[in-house]
């Protein structure tokens, strides 16, 4: 066992850290626009089903492996594969996860930079008295300004990497303790406001009355990918956090709590955002800009709106910050496990991710029409393929390792469950989660 590794200071710290990883742009930014682009309630329904059948059980598998290995993902997999006497090639799964987090973090930082821009804008009162179309064209003008975007992207990478460099106990735990509860509070206020708007009824209908005819293979694949993305499963990032999990904590209970919170945050932001969309005749299929147009519009109609808007973007920033710290952790832990100093590892990874992020920045101006893959520019590609394809592939392999490769006893003790419950979990993963993920992935490839 690797005794030098840090441990979360308390059970609450672990739950907060995993919630911090899960709750982020996926819930507040991606969920609403994906729901908008994929036909509304049908997408939501599928996403919740996928969270229950794949996301949750695979999340347990992933954290369990980290906890059993007590090392960085690649080294934990190498160690456990060796112990179980199975192929040493399993360690490359850790590298695949690191690559996935690398690309996700590269766009994550850019979009989080948009929040910085909007936070400053709200504090300056830039949105006061502006109409929905004015706010919309303001966002478009911002996207056409690579310098401003790069500035914010740089700032966000610095924020992330400074916490990662400080290590989990001193860095992340302190931040999580204060900020996560505040985020829920402000979302509740926003949800309360949504109830009073004219578009609330239509938003509820749009979100909760599924049109099953709207479901096609793309919608299914997108919903599955989103379930992985929002729970932060499939990139070995939670595996890295599992390594720091105390021995006496129940893993399933923690994971259930996180998933419930994660869905609650997505629903609240969905309700708030679509109420505004329908109240102001905005377009639900607007795409990645959806949140950045609807929220300033919503708050401009509220008393003290700019204050609320500023607070919202501040908390969103914190939510994305805690997720991006998790995204960076497996890559940094991999280098630290090879003897690097944390600070140096964080600097190198940060610099590389920042560079690739510039391609996303430019995807709205000079590289807009440069298509990398089936008509997608870099930003479209990187916001689609790593979340919707790489995460499910990673989750699939993680699950296979957990239920077909790891010795039963090791798995039971790392999960912290009774043998009876273990069998239920393993049966679910073997005969539901794994085949379902494989079927959706394969059929979308064909
Ligand atoms: N779950 C995060 C979000 O919803 C994104 C994420 C994906 C974080 C994968 C870590 C790993 O924003």
Short mmCIF file of N, CA, C and O and ligand atoms in Angstrom, two decimals, residues 18-30 62 100-101 104 107-108 226-238 262 319-320 322-328 330 387 391, ligand 1:
data_model
loop_
_atom_site.label_atom_id
_atom_site.label_comp_id
_atom_site.label_asym_id
_atom_site.label_seq_id
_atom_site.Cartn_x
_atom_site.Cartn_y
_atom_site.Cartn_z
N UNK A 18 -16.00 14.69 -4.91
CA UNK A 18 -16.59 14.00 -6.05
C UNK A 18 -17.76 14.83 -6.61
O UNK A 18 -17.94 14.93 -7.82
N UNK A 19 -18.54 15.44 -5.73
CA UNK A 19 -19.61 16.32 -6.22
C UNK A 19 -18.98 17.48 -6.99
O UNK A 19 -19.49 17.88 -8.04
N UNK A 20 -17.90 18.01 -6.47
CA UNK A 20 -17.23 19.11 -7.14
C UNK A 20 -16.79 18.71 -8.53
O UNK A 20 -16.88 19.49 -9.48
N UNK A 21 -16.32 17.46 -8.66
CA UNK A 21 -15.90 16.98 -9.98
C UNK A 21 -17.11 16.80 -10.89
O UNK A 21 -17.08 17.13 -12.07
N UNK A 22 -18.19 16.29 -10.33
CA UNK A 22 -19.35 15.97 -11.15
C UNK A 22 -20.10 17.23 -11.57
O UNK A 22 -20.43 17.42 -12.74
N UNK A 23 -20.37 18.10 -10.62
CA UNK A 23 -21.17 19.29 -10.92
C UNK A 23 -20.28 20.34 -11.57
O UNK A 23 -19.29 20.78 -10.99
N UNK A 24 -20.64 20.73 -12.77
CA UNK A 24 -19.82 21.72 -13.47
C UNK A 24 -20.53 22.16 -14.72
O UNK A 24 -21.76 22.20 -14.79
N UNK A 25 -19.74 22.45 -15.75
CA UNK A 25 -20.33 22.88 -17.01
C UNK A 25 -21.31 21.86 -17.54
O UNK A 25 -22.28 22.20 -18.21
N UNK A 26 -21.07 20.58 -17.24
CA UNK A 26 -21.96 19.52 -17.71
C UNK A 26 -23.39 19.77 -17.29
O UNK A 26 -24.32 19.56 -18.08
N UNK A 27 -23.59 20.20 -16.07
CA UNK A 27 -24.94 20.39 -15.56
C UNK A 27 -25.54 21.71 -16.00
O UNK A 27 -26.71 21.80 -16.35
N UNK A 28 -24.73 22.75 -15.92
CA UNK A 28 -25.30 24.09 -16.04
C UNK A 28 -25.22 24.62 -17.47
O UNK A 28 -26.09 25.32 -17.94
N UNK A 29 -24.19 24.24 -18.16
CA UNK A 29 -24.01 24.72 -19.54
C UNK A 29 -24.38 23.65 -20.56
O UNK A 29 -25.21 23.85 -21.44
N UNK A 30 -23.81 22.44 -20.43
CA UNK A 30 -23.99 21.43 -21.47
C UNK A 30 -25.38 20.79 -21.43
O UNK A 30 -26.00 20.58 -22.46
N UNK A 62 -15.20 2.59 -11.00
CA UNK A 62 -14.02 3.43 -11.22
C UNK A 62 -13.37 3.86 -9.90
O UNK A 62 -12.16 3.74 -9.71
N UNK A 100 -8.17 11.57 -22.57
CA UNK A 100 -9.54 12.08 -22.59
C UNK A 100 -9.66 13.34 -21.75
O UNK A 100 -10.22 14.35 -22.20
N UNK A 101 -9.13 13.30 -20.54
CA UNK A 101 -9.22 14.50 -19.69
C UNK A 101 -8.46 15.67 -20.31
O UNK A 101 -8.86 16.81 -20.18
N UNK A 104 -10.78 17.20 -22.89
CA UNK A 104 -11.94 17.82 -22.25
C UNK A 104 -11.51 19.10 -21.55
O UNK A 104 -12.13 20.16 -21.70
N UNK A 107 -11.18 22.36 -23.75
CA UNK A 107 -12.33 23.23 -24.07
C UNK A 107 -13.01 23.72 -22.80
O UNK A 107 -13.60 24.79 -22.76
N UNK A 108 -12.90 22.91 -21.74
CA UNK A 108 -13.53 23.27 -20.47
C UNK A 108 -13.00 24.62 -19.99
O UNK A 108 -13.74 25.47 -19.50
N UNK A 226 -23.54 12.03 -22.37
CA UNK A 226 -23.75 13.08 -21.37
C UNK A 226 -23.83 12.51 -19.96
O UNK A 226 -23.36 13.13 -19.01
N UNK A 227 -24.41 11.31 -19.82
CA UNK A 227 -24.46 10.69 -18.49
C UNK A 227 -23.05 10.47 -17.96
O UNK A 227 -22.75 10.72 -16.79
N UNK A 228 -22.15 10.01 -18.84
CA UNK A 228 -20.76 9.82 -18.41
C UNK A 228 -20.12 11.17 -18.08
O UNK A 228 -19.46 11.32 -17.06
N UNK A 229 -20.33 12.12 -18.97
CA UNK A 229 -19.67 13.42 -18.80
C UNK A 229 -20.10 14.08 -17.50
O UNK A 229 -19.27 14.54 -16.71
N UNK A 230 -21.39 14.12 -17.26
CA UNK A 230 -21.87 14.87 -16.11
C UNK A 230 -21.45 14.20 -14.80
O UNK A 230 -21.21 14.87 -13.80
N UNK A 231 -21.35 12.88 -14.80
CA UNK A 231 -20.91 12.21 -13.57
C UNK A 231 -19.38 12.14 -13.48
O UNK A 231 -18.85 11.63 -12.51
N UNK A 232 -18.70 12.62 -14.49
CA UNK A 232 -17.24 12.58 -14.54
C UNK A 232 -16.70 11.14 -14.59
O UNK A 232 -15.61 10.85 -14.11
N UNK A 233 -17.47 10.25 -15.21
CA UNK A 233 -17.08 8.84 -15.25
C UNK A 233 -16.42 8.49 -16.58
O UNK A 233 -16.81 9.01 -17.63
N UNK A 234 -15.41 7.64 -16.55
CA UNK A 234 -14.86 7.10 -17.78
C UNK A 234 -13.51 7.67 -18.17
O UNK A 234 -12.93 7.25 -19.16
N UNK A 235 -13.02 8.65 -17.40
CA UNK A 235 -11.75 9.26 -17.75
C UNK A 235 -10.66 8.92 -16.73
O UNK A 235 -9.58 9.47 -16.78
N UNK A 236 -10.97 8.03 -15.81
CA UNK A 236 -10.05 7.69 -14.70
C UNK A 236 -9.80 8.87 -13.78
O UNK A 236 -8.90 8.83 -12.94
N UNK A 237 -10.59 9.95 -13.94
CA UNK A 237 -10.39 11.12 -13.07
C UNK A 237 -10.93 10.83 -11.67
O UNK A 237 -10.32 11.20 -10.67
N UNK A 238 -12.08 10.14 -11.61
CA UNK A 238 -12.59 9.77 -10.29
C UNK A 238 -11.76 8.66 -9.67
O UNK A 238 -11.67 8.54 -8.45
N UNK A 262 -26.18 15.76 -8.54
CA UNK A 262 -25.81 16.11 -9.91
C UNK A 262 -27.05 16.28 -10.79
O UNK A 262 -27.17 17.24 -11.54
N UNK A 319 -17.85 26.05 -9.61
CA UNK A 319 -18.25 24.69 -9.98
C UNK A 319 -17.35 24.16 -11.09
O UNK A 319 -16.94 23.00 -11.07
N UNK A 320 -17.03 25.00 -12.06
CA UNK A 320 -16.18 24.53 -13.15
C UNK A 320 -14.74 24.38 -12.67
O UNK A 320 -14.02 23.50 -13.13
N UNK A 322 -13.74 23.37 -9.67
CA UNK A 322 -13.56 22.09 -8.98
C UNK A 322 -13.60 20.92 -9.95
O UNK A 322 -12.97 19.90 -9.71
N UNK A 323 -14.34 21.07 -11.07
CA UNK A 323 -14.33 20.00 -12.08
C UNK A 323 -13.01 19.98 -12.83
O UNK A 323 -12.47 18.92 -13.13
N UNK A 324 -12.50 21.17 -13.15
CA UNK A 324 -11.28 21.18 -13.95
C UNK A 324 -10.09 20.71 -13.12
O UNK A 324 -9.16 20.10 -13.66
N UNK A 325 -10.15 20.95 -11.82
CA UNK A 325 -9.10 20.42 -10.95
C UNK A 325 -9.11 18.90 -11.01
O UNK A 325 -8.07 18.25 -11.12
N UNK A 326 -10.32 18.32 -11.03
CA UNK A 326 -10.42 16.87 -11.14
C UNK A 326 -9.94 16.39 -12.51
O UNK A 326 -9.28 15.36 -12.62
N UNK A 327 -10.24 17.17 -13.55
CA UNK A 327 -9.79 16.77 -14.89
C UNK A 327 -8.27 16.75 -14.98
O UNK A 327 -7.69 15.93 -15.67
N UNK A 328 -7.63 17.67 -14.27
CA UNK A 328 -6.17 17.75 -14.35
C UNK A 328 -5.49 16.70 -13.48
O UNK A 328 -4.36 16.30 -13.75
N UNK A 330 -5.60 13.33 -12.88
CA UNK A 330 -4.95 12.09 -13.32
C UNK A 330 -3.65 12.34 -14.07
O UNK A 330 -2.69 11.58 -13.91
N UNK A 387 -16.30 13.61 -24.92
CA UNK A 387 -17.38 13.27 -23.99
C UNK A 387 -18.26 12.10 -24.46
O UNK A 387 -18.58 11.22 -23.68
N UNK A 391 -15.36 8.86 -23.33
CA UNK A 391 -15.77 8.53 -21.96
C UNK A 391 -16.49 7.19 -21.89
O UNK A 391 -16.17 6.36 -21.04
N1 LIG B 1 -18.52 16.25 -14.70
C1 LIG B 1 -17.95 17.46 -15.17
C2 LIG B 1 -19.09 18.40 -15.54
O1 LIG B 1 -20.22 18.02 -15.52
C3 LIG B 1 -17.00 17.27 -16.31
C4 LIG B 1 -16.00 16.18 -16.11
C5 LIG B 1 -15.91 15.13 -17.01
C6 LIG B 1 -15.12 16.20 -15.02
C7 LIG B 1 -14.99 14.09 -16.84
C8 LIG B 1 -14.19 15.18 -14.83
C9 LIG B 1 -14.14 14.12 -15.75
O2 LIG B 1 -18.88 19.52 -15.85
#
